[in-house]
């Protein structure tokens, strides 16, 4: 479980704010949401990795390749307008 | 005796070099995109970032000096911590324009507008005896994101910075 640094939180908050929402929340609220995602990501990543291995057997993608595949899937799922 | 306000952002205005304070057309963050004038963006950060400038204290200055920050935002909760550091330099061949340290540093905490893009005024009172008519007032206006009181999760959009004072 990695603790997001102040600099990481600033960059992430500014990214969220670039979407133009009218904020009814404060900095601490966004920080808590980001840290919650960060805290759970390890467990989620392990589950997804096992699922990919099952789906692609007998091929086993490297962790770096799974990360790349996941990155582009996330972009199409949650990219701007998604 | 009258209360006078004058705008203080002139040719000497420059944002700090970190890139978190910058000029931007208002229609980038505005909804209706009618008034496309320049505004100054003070981003949500975890540090103290500012806008530098200078102005002349008017000849009819007597007292009650204040800096009025006219600002707004797209958040309707949270607070912004405004800081104003300055040094007033006067005379002819008597005082250096390159002195170390500030003469005074003042701050105010202002709450986000109750509706997005509503006009806000944050007022920072200066010590009257520090200023004299015809002084050059060197300043830096900060949004202090390192202050625990700065909680607004949005950029502060500054439309103007004014010097308010009482005349003779």
PDB file of N, CA and C in Angstrom, chain B residues 39-120:
ATOM      1  N   UNK B  39      -7.695  36.311 -17.434  1.00  0.00           N
ATOM      2  CA  UNK B  39      -7.746  36.195 -15.985  1.00  0.00           C
ATOM      3  C   UNK B  39      -6.431  35.553 -15.551  1.00  0.00           C
ATOM      4  N   UNK B  40      -6.211  35.527 -14.232  1.00  0.00           N
ATOM      5  CA  UNK B  40      -5.012  34.889 -13.711  1.00  0.00           C
ATOM      6  C   UNK B  40      -5.443  33.673 -12.912  1.00  0.00           C
ATOM      7  N   UNK B  41      -4.890  32.531 -13.266  1.00  0.00           N
ATOM      8  CA  UNK B  41      -5.241  31.279 -12.622  1.00  0.00           C
ATOM      9  C   UNK B  41      -4.238  30.983 -11.510  1.00  0.00           C
ATOM     10  N   UNK B  42      -4.741  30.735 -10.319  1.00  0.00           N
ATOM     11  CA  UNK B  42      -3.925  30.254  -9.204  1.00  0.00           C
ATOM     12  C   UNK B  42      -4.366  28.811  -8.961  1.00  0.00           C
ATOM     13  N   UNK B  43      -3.550  27.865  -9.427  1.00  0.00           N
ATOM     14  CA  UNK B  43      -3.936  26.456  -9.356  1.00  0.00           C
ATOM     15  C   UNK B  43      -4.025  25.934  -7.930  1.00  0.00           C
ATOM     16  N   UNK B  44      -4.783  24.855  -7.779  1.00  0.00           N
ATOM     17  CA  UNK B  44      -4.816  24.063  -6.537  1.00  0.00           C
ATOM     18  C   UNK B  44      -3.476  23.334  -6.434  1.00  0.00           C
ATOM     19  N   UNK B  45      -2.648  23.691  -5.459  1.00  0.00           N
ATOM     20  CA  UNK B  45      -1.356  23.027  -5.263  1.00  0.00           C
ATOM     21  C   UNK B  45      -1.159  22.768  -3.776  1.00  0.00           C
ATOM     22  N   UNK B  46      -0.024  22.199  -3.419  1.00  0.00           N
ATOM     23  CA  UNK B  46       0.328  22.024  -2.010  1.00  0.00           C
ATOM     24  C   UNK B  46       1.447  22.980  -1.622  1.00  0.00           C
ATOM     25  N   UNK B  47       1.637  24.062  -2.408  1.00  0.00           N
ATOM     26  CA  UNK B  47       2.720  24.997  -2.125  1.00  0.00           C
ATOM     27  C   UNK B  47       2.239  26.441  -2.270  1.00  0.00           C
ATOM     28  N   UNK B  48       3.138  27.361  -1.960  1.00  0.00           N
ATOM     29  CA  UNK B  48       2.810  28.795  -1.936  1.00  0.00           C
ATOM     30  C   UNK B  48       3.317  29.415  -3.234  1.00  0.00           C
ATOM     31  N   UNK B  49       2.397  29.698  -4.161  1.00  0.00           N
ATOM     32  CA  UNK B  49       2.782  30.194  -5.488  1.00  0.00           C
ATOM     33  C   UNK B  49       2.155  31.552  -5.732  1.00  0.00           C
ATOM     34  N   UNK B  50       2.925  32.424  -6.388  1.00  0.00           N
ATOM     35  CA  UNK B  50       2.470  33.810  -6.458  1.00  0.00           C
ATOM     36  C   UNK B  50       2.614  34.501  -7.790  1.00  0.00           C
ATOM     37  N   UNK B  51       2.142  35.766  -7.770  1.00  0.00           N
ATOM     38  CA  UNK B  51       2.154  36.681  -8.900  1.00  0.00           C
ATOM     39  C   UNK B  51       2.878  37.933  -8.426  1.00  0.00           C
ATOM     40  N   UNK B  52       3.921  38.355  -9.154  1.00  0.00           N
ATOM     41  CA  UNK B  52       4.715  39.510  -8.736  1.00  0.00           C
ATOM     42  C   UNK B  52       4.354  40.736  -9.530  1.00  0.00           C
ATOM     43  N   UNK B  53       4.536  41.895  -8.900  1.00  0.00           N
ATOM     44  CA  UNK B  53       4.297  43.146  -9.609  1.00  0.00           C
ATOM     45  C   UNK B  53       4.716  44.336  -8.790  1.00  0.00           C
ATOM     46  N   UNK B  54       4.345  45.523  -9.278  1.00  0.00           N
ATOM     47  CA  UNK B  54       4.651  46.767  -8.589  1.00  0.00           C
ATOM     48  C   UNK B  54       3.655  47.825  -9.032  1.00  0.00           C
ATOM     49  N   UNK B  55       3.398  48.801  -8.153  1.00  0.00           N
ATOM     50  CA  UNK B  55       2.549  49.933  -8.530  1.00  0.00           C
ATOM     51  C   UNK B  55       2.979  51.165  -7.743  1.00  0.00           C
ATOM     52  N   UNK B  56       2.496  52.319  -8.207  1.00  0.00           N
ATOM     53  CA  UNK B  56       2.817  53.586  -7.565  1.00  0.00           C
ATOM     54  C   UNK B  56       1.718  53.956  -6.566  1.00  0.00           C
ATOM     55  N   UNK B  57       2.109  54.293  -5.336  1.00  0.00           N
ATOM     56  CA  UNK B  57       1.125  54.756  -4.356  1.00  0.00           C
ATOM     57  C   UNK B  57       0.681  56.161  -4.769  1.00  0.00           C
ATOM     58  N   UNK B  58      -0.613  56.396  -4.933  1.00  0.00           N
ATOM     59  CA  UNK B  58      -1.084  57.673  -5.494  1.00  0.00           C
ATOM     60  C   UNK B  58      -0.719  58.880  -4.637  1.00  0.00           C
ATOM     61  N   UNK B  59      -0.658  60.043  -5.269  1.00  0.00           N
ATOM     62  CA  UNK B  59      -0.301  61.288  -4.588  1.00  0.00           C
ATOM     63  C   UNK B  59      -1.292  61.667  -3.506  1.00  0.00           C
ATOM     64  N   UNK B  60      -2.565  61.277  -3.657  1.00  0.00           N
ATOM     65  CA  UNK B  60      -3.577  61.665  -2.683  1.00  0.00           C
ATOM     66  C   UNK B  60      -3.770  60.594  -1.606  1.00  0.00           C
ATOM     67  N   UNK B  61      -2.823  59.648  -1.492  1.00  0.00           N
ATOM     68  CA  UNK B  61      -2.919  58.608  -0.461  1.00  0.00           C
ATOM     69  C   UNK B  61      -2.767  59.236   0.924  1.00  0.00           C
ATOM     70  N   UNK B  62      -3.700  58.875   1.823  1.00  0.00           N
ATOM     71  CA  UNK B  62      -3.594  59.305   3.218  1.00  0.00           C
ATOM     72  C   UNK B  62      -3.516  58.094   4.139  1.00  0.00           C
ATOM     73  N   UNK B  63      -4.425  57.115   3.963  1.00  0.00           N
ATOM     74  CA  UNK B  63      -4.394  55.964   4.863  1.00  0.00           C
ATOM     75  C   UNK B  63      -5.387  54.888   4.487  1.00  0.00           C
ATOM     76  N   UNK B  64      -5.636  53.986   5.452  1.00  0.00           N
ATOM     77  CA  UNK B  64      -6.558  52.840   5.327  1.00  0.00           C
ATOM     78  C   UNK B  64      -6.253  51.979   4.101  1.00  0.00           C
ATOM     79  N   UNK B  65      -4.966  51.599   3.886  1.00  0.00           N
ATOM     80  CA  UNK B  65      -4.654  50.834   2.673  1.00  0.00           C
ATOM     81  C   UNK B  65      -5.104  49.380   2.753  1.00  0.00           C
ATOM     82  N   UNK B  66      -5.617  48.906   1.659  1.00  0.00           N
ATOM     83  CA  UNK B  66      -6.015  47.496   1.552  1.00  0.00           C
ATOM     84  C   UNK B  66      -5.712  47.011   0.146  1.00  0.00           C
ATOM     85  N   UNK B  67      -5.501  45.700   0.052  1.00  0.00           N
ATOM     86  CA  UNK B  67      -5.433  45.045  -1.246  1.00  0.00           C
ATOM     87  C   UNK B  67      -6.720  44.239  -1.381  1.00  0.00           C
ATOM     88  N   UNK B  68      -7.428  44.445  -2.491  1.00  0.00           N
ATOM     89  CA  UNK B  68      -8.681  43.727  -2.742  1.00  0.00           C
ATOM     90  C   UNK B  68      -8.438  42.760  -3.908  1.00  0.00           C
ATOM     91  N   UNK B  69      -8.584  41.462  -3.629  1.00  0.00           N
ATOM     92  CA  UNK B  69      -8.443  40.451  -4.686  1.00  0.00           C
ATOM     93  C   UNK B  69      -9.848  40.124  -5.184  1.00  0.00           C
ATOM     94  N   UNK B  70     -10.123  40.415  -6.447  1.00  0.00           N
ATOM     95  CA  UNK B  70     -11.418  40.089  -7.055  1.00  0.00           C
ATOM     96  C   UNK B  70     -11.251  38.739  -7.736  1.00  0.00           C
ATOM     97  N   UNK B  71     -11.967  37.731  -7.234  1.00  0.00           N
ATOM     98  CA  UNK B  71     -11.723  36.378  -7.727  1.00  0.00           C
ATOM     99  C   UNK B  71     -13.007  35.562  -7.774  1.00  0.00           C
ATOM    100  N   UNK B  72     -12.904  34.379  -8.388  1.00  0.00           N
ATOM    101  CA  UNK B  72     -14.017  33.440  -8.386  1.00  0.00           C
ATOM    102  C   UNK B  72     -13.464  32.028  -8.559  1.00  0.00           C
ATOM    103  N   UNK B  73     -14.355  31.056  -8.764  1.00  0.00           N
ATOM    104  CA  UNK B  73     -13.906  29.676  -8.948  1.00  0.00           C
ATOM    105  C   UNK B  73     -15.052  28.797  -9.389  1.00  0.00           C
ATOM    106  N   UNK B  74     -14.706  27.545  -9.694  1.00  0.00           N
ATOM    107  CA  UNK B  74     -15.721  26.572 -10.103  1.00  0.00           C
ATOM    108  C   UNK B  74     -16.042  25.601  -8.981  1.00  0.00           C
ATOM    109  N   UNK B  75     -15.558  25.911  -7.761  1.00  0.00           N
ATOM    110  CA  UNK B  75     -15.927  25.131  -6.578  1.00  0.00           C
ATOM    111  C   UNK B  75     -16.854  25.980  -5.728  1.00  0.00           C
ATOM    112  N   UNK B  76     -17.780  25.334  -5.015  1.00  0.00           N
ATOM    113  CA  UNK B  76     -18.698  26.070  -4.144  1.00  0.00           C
ATOM    114  C   UNK B  76     -18.527  25.641  -2.689  1.00  0.00           C
ATOM    115  N   UNK B  77     -17.387  25.017  -2.397  1.00  0.00           N
ATOM    116  CA  UNK B  77     -17.050  24.706  -1.019  1.00  0.00           C
ATOM    117  C   UNK B  77     -15.536  24.796  -0.877  1.00  0.00           C
ATOM    118  N   UNK B  78     -15.085  24.931   0.392  1.00  0.00           N
ATOM    119  CA  UNK B  78     -13.651  25.053   0.617  1.00  0.00           C
ATOM    120  C   UNK B  78     -13.223  26.505   0.700  1.00  0.00           C
ATOM    121  N   UNK B  79     -11.974  26.720   1.113  1.00  0.00           N
ATOM    122  CA  UNK B  79     -11.429  28.056   1.328  1.00  0.00           C
ATOM    123  C   UNK B  79     -10.132  28.232   0.548  1.00  0.00           C
ATOM    124  N   UNK B  80      -9.812  29.507   0.285  1.00  0.00           N
ATOM    125  CA  UNK B  80      -8.541  29.863  -0.348  1.00  0.00           C
ATOM    126  C   UNK B  80      -7.759  30.744   0.616  1.00  0.00           C
ATOM    127  N   UNK B  81      -6.485  30.476   0.743  1.00  0.00           N
ATOM    128  CA  UNK B  81      -5.605  31.263   1.610  1.00  0.00           C
ATOM    129  C   UNK B  81      -4.812  32.225   0.729  1.00  0.00           C
ATOM    130  N   UNK B  82      -5.117  33.525   0.849  1.00  0.00           N
ATOM    131  CA  UNK B  82      -4.422  34.565   0.078  1.00  0.00           C
ATOM    132  C   UNK B  82      -3.358  35.222   0.965  1.00  0.00           C
ATOM    133  N   UNK B  83      -2.133  35.364   0.451  1.00  0.00           N
ATOM    134  CA  UNK B  83      -1.046  36.065   1.143  1.00  0.00           C
ATOM    135  C   UNK B  83      -0.587  37.232   0.270  1.00  0.00           C
ATOM    136  N   UNK B  84      -0.188  38.332   0.910  1.00  0.00           N
ATOM    137  CA  UNK B  84       0.345  39.484   0.167  1.00  0.00           C
ATOM    138  C   UNK B  84       1.600  39.952   0.872  1.00  0.00           C
ATOM    139  N   UNK B  85       2.742  39.821   0.192  1.00  0.00           N
ATOM    140  CA  UNK B  85       4.034  40.297   0.707  1.00  0.00           C
ATOM    141  C   UNK B  85       4.408  41.558  -0.052  1.00  0.00           C
ATOM    142  N   UNK B  86       4.944  42.577   0.652  1.00  0.00           N
ATOM    143  CA  UNK B  86       5.302  43.801  -0.065  1.00  0.00           C
ATOM    144  C   UNK B  86       6.416  44.564   0.629  1.00  0.00           C
ATOM    145  N   UNK B  87       6.966  45.499  -0.140  1.00  0.00           N
ATOM    146  CA  UNK B  87       7.894  46.508   0.393  1.00  0.00           C
ATOM    147  C   UNK B  87       7.614  47.800  -0.349  1.00  0.00           C
ATOM    148  N   UNK B  88       7.414  48.874   0.393  1.00  0.00           N
ATOM    149  CA  UNK B  88       7.220  50.206  -0.191  1.00  0.00           C
ATOM    150  C   UNK B  88       8.553  50.946  -0.191  1.00  0.00           C
ATOM    151  N   UNK B  89       8.938  51.455  -1.365  1.00  0.00           N
ATOM    152  CA  UNK B  89      10.233  52.130  -1.522  1.00  0.00           C
ATOM    153  C   UNK B  89       9.978  53.534  -2.024  1.00  0.00           C
ATOM    154  N   UNK B  90      10.530  54.519  -1.315  1.00  0.00           N
ATOM    155  CA  UNK B  90      10.254  55.902  -1.703  1.00  0.00           C
ATOM    156  C   UNK B  90      11.487  56.735  -1.921  1.00  0.00           C
ATOM    157  N   UNK B  91      11.261  57.986  -2.263  1.00  0.00           N
ATOM    158  CA  UNK B  91      12.321  58.974  -2.352  1.00  0.00           C
ATOM    159  C   UNK B  91      13.041  59.006  -3.679  1.00  0.00           C
ATOM    160  N   UNK B  92      13.985  59.901  -3.767  1.00  0.00           N
ATOM    161  CA  UNK B  92      14.826  60.075  -4.943  1.00  0.00           C
ATOM    162  C   UNK B  92      16.278  59.924  -4.488  1.00  0.00           C
ATOM    163  N   UNK B  93      16.867  58.780  -4.835  1.00  0.00           N
ATOM    164  CA  UNK B  93      18.264  58.488  -4.469  1.00  0.00           C
ATOM    165  C   UNK B  93      18.434  58.337  -2.959  1.00  0.00           C
ATOM    166  N   UNK B  94      17.376  57.748  -2.314  1.00  0.00           N
ATOM    167  CA  UNK B  94      17.471  57.562  -0.867  1.00  0.00           C
ATOM    168  C   UNK B  94      17.289  56.116  -0.432  1.00  0.00           C
ATOM    169  N   UNK B  95      16.500  55.338  -1.214  1.00  0.00           N
ATOM    170  CA  UNK B  95      16.184  53.969  -0.794  1.00  0.00           C
ATOM    171  C   UNK B  95      16.391  53.010  -1.952  1.00  0.00           C
ATOM    172  N   UNK B  96      16.882  51.798  -1.646  1.00  0.00           N
ATOM    173  CA  UNK B  96      17.135  50.810  -2.695  1.00  0.00           C
ATOM    174  C   UNK B  96      15.857  50.082  -3.089  1.00  0.00           C
ATOM    175  N   UNK B  97      15.715  49.818  -4.384  1.00  0.00           N
ATOM    176  CA  UNK B  97      14.622  49.002  -4.906  1.00  0.00           C
ATOM    177  C   UNK B  97      14.956  47.518  -4.857  1.00  0.00           C
ATOM    178  N   UNK B  98      16.175  47.202  -4.361  1.00  0.00           N
ATOM    179  CA  UNK B  98      16.658  45.822  -4.376  1.00  0.00           C
ATOM    180  C   UNK B  98      16.940  45.349  -2.955  1.00  0.00           C
ATOM    181  N   UNK B  99      16.040  45.605  -2.031  1.00  0.00           N
ATOM    182  CA  UNK B  99      16.273  45.219  -0.636  1.00  0.00           C
ATOM    183  C   UNK B  99      15.844  43.778  -0.411  1.00  0.00           C
ATOM    184  N   UNK B 100      16.537  43.101   0.511  1.00  0.00           N
ATOM    185  CA  UNK B 100      16.184  41.723   0.853  1.00  0.00           C
ATOM    186  C   UNK B 100      15.032  41.734   1.840  1.00  0.00           C
ATOM    187  N   UNK B 101      14.158  40.763   1.734  1.00  0.00           N
ATOM    188  CA  UNK B 101      13.090  40.598   2.712  1.00  0.00           C
ATOM    189  C   UNK B 101      11.909  41.515   2.444  1.00  0.00           C
ATOM    190  N   UNK B 102      10.783  41.160   3.029  1.00  0.00           N
ATOM    191  CA  UNK B 102       9.566  41.949   2.846  1.00  0.00           C
ATOM    192  C   UNK B 102       9.411  42.930   4.006  1.00  0.00           C
ATOM    193  N   UNK B 103       8.634  43.987   3.745  1.00  0.00           N
ATOM    194  CA  UNK B 103       8.324  44.950   4.793  1.00  0.00           C
ATOM    195  C   UNK B 103       7.173  44.424   5.653  1.00  0.00           C
ATOM    196  N   UNK B 104       6.219  43.796   4.982  1.00  0.00           N
ATOM    197  CA  UNK B 104       5.083  43.237   5.700  1.00  0.00           C
ATOM    198  C   UNK B 104       4.510  42.081   4.892  1.00  0.00           C
ATOM    199  N   UNK B 105       3.986  41.080   5.580  1.00  0.00           N
ATOM    200  CA  UNK B 105       3.302  39.962   4.943  1.00  0.00           C
ATOM    201  C   UNK B 105       1.953  39.799   5.622  1.00  0.00           C
ATOM    202  N   UNK B 106       0.883  39.906   4.843  1.00  0.00           N
ATOM    203  CA  UNK B 106      -0.461  39.796   5.406  1.00  0.00           C
ATOM    204  C   UNK B 106      -1.191  38.658   4.714  1.00  0.00           C
ATOM    205  N   UNK B 107      -2.231  38.140   5.350  1.00  0.00           N
ATOM    206  CA  UNK B 107      -2.972  37.046   4.725  1.00  0.00           C
ATOM    207  C   UNK B 107      -4.440  37.107   5.121  1.00  0.00           C
ATOM    208  N   UNK B 108      -5.263  36.468   4.295  1.00  0.00           N
ATOM    209  CA  UNK B 108      -6.690  36.349   4.573  1.00  0.00           C
ATOM    210  C   UNK B 108      -7.178  35.028   4.001  1.00  0.00           C
ATOM    211  N   UNK B 109      -8.117  34.426   4.693  1.00  0.00           N
ATOM    212  CA  UNK B 109      -8.726  33.187   4.239  1.00  0.00           C
ATOM    213  C   UNK B 109     -10.137  33.507   3.751  1.00  0.00           C
ATOM    214  N   UNK B 110     -10.438  33.158   2.503  1.00  0.00           N
ATOM    215  CA  UNK B 110     -11.740  33.493   1.925  1.00  0.00           C
ATOM    216  C   UNK B 110     -12.426  32.223   1.445  1.00  0.00           C
ATOM    217  N   UNK B 111     -13.721  32.135   1.637  1.00  0.00           N
ATOM    218  CA  UNK B 111     -14.483  30.939   1.289  1.00  0.00           C
ATOM    219  C   UNK B 111     -14.936  30.990  -0.168  1.00  0.00           C
ATOM    220  N   UNK B 112     -15.036  29.821  -0.763  1.00  0.00           N
ATOM    221  CA  UNK B 112     -15.461  29.692  -2.163  1.00  0.00           C
ATOM    222  C   UNK B 112     -16.826  30.342  -2.375  1.00  0.00           C
ATOM    223  N   UNK B 113     -17.104  30.761  -3.617  1.00  0.00           N
ATOM    224  CA  UNK B 113     -18.410  31.368  -3.886  1.00  0.00           C
ATOM    225  C   UNK B 113     -19.543  30.389  -3.634  1.00  0.00           C
ATOM    226  N   UNK B 114     -20.721  30.913  -3.348  1.00  0.00           N
ATOM    227  CA  UNK B 114     -21.873  30.054  -3.083  1.00  0.00           C
ATOM    228  C   UNK B 114     -22.450  29.483  -4.381  1.00  0.00           C
ATOM    229  N   UNK B 115     -22.091  30.100  -5.507  1.00  0.00           N
ATOM    230  CA  UNK B 115     -22.442  29.569  -6.830  1.00  0.00           C
ATOM    231  C   UNK B 115     -21.233  29.804  -7.728  1.00  0.00           C
ATOM    232  N   UNK B 116     -20.993  28.883  -8.646  1.00  0.00           N
ATOM    233  CA  UNK B 116     -19.772  28.999  -9.461  1.00  0.00           C
ATOM    234  C   UNK B 116     -19.760  30.316 -10.234  1.00  0.00           C
ATOM    235  N   UNK B 117     -18.571  30.877 -10.345  1.00  0.00           N
ATOM    236  CA  UNK B 117     -18.303  32.102 -11.105  1.00  0.00           C
ATOM    237  C   UNK B 117     -18.883  33.362 -10.474  1.00  0.00           C
ATOM    238  N   UNK B 118     -19.377  33.302  -9.220  1.00  0.00           N
ATOM    239  CA  UNK B 118     -19.837  34.538  -8.572  1.00  0.00           C
ATOM    240  C   UNK B 118     -18.627  35.364  -8.160  1.00  0.00           C
ATOM    241  N   UNK B 119     -18.768  36.695  -8.261  1.00  0.00           N
ATOM    242  CA  UNK B 119     -17.682  37.633  -7.964  1.00  0.00           C
ATOM    243  C   UNK B 119     -17.421  37.665  -6.463  1.00  0.00           C
ATOM    244  N   UNK B 120     -16.149  37.440  -6.112  1.00  0.00           N
ATOM    245  CA  UNK B 120     -15.735  37.447  -4.704  1.00  0.00           C
ATOM    246  C   UNK B 120     -14.735  38.570  -4.491  1.00  0.00           C
TER     247      UNK B 120
END
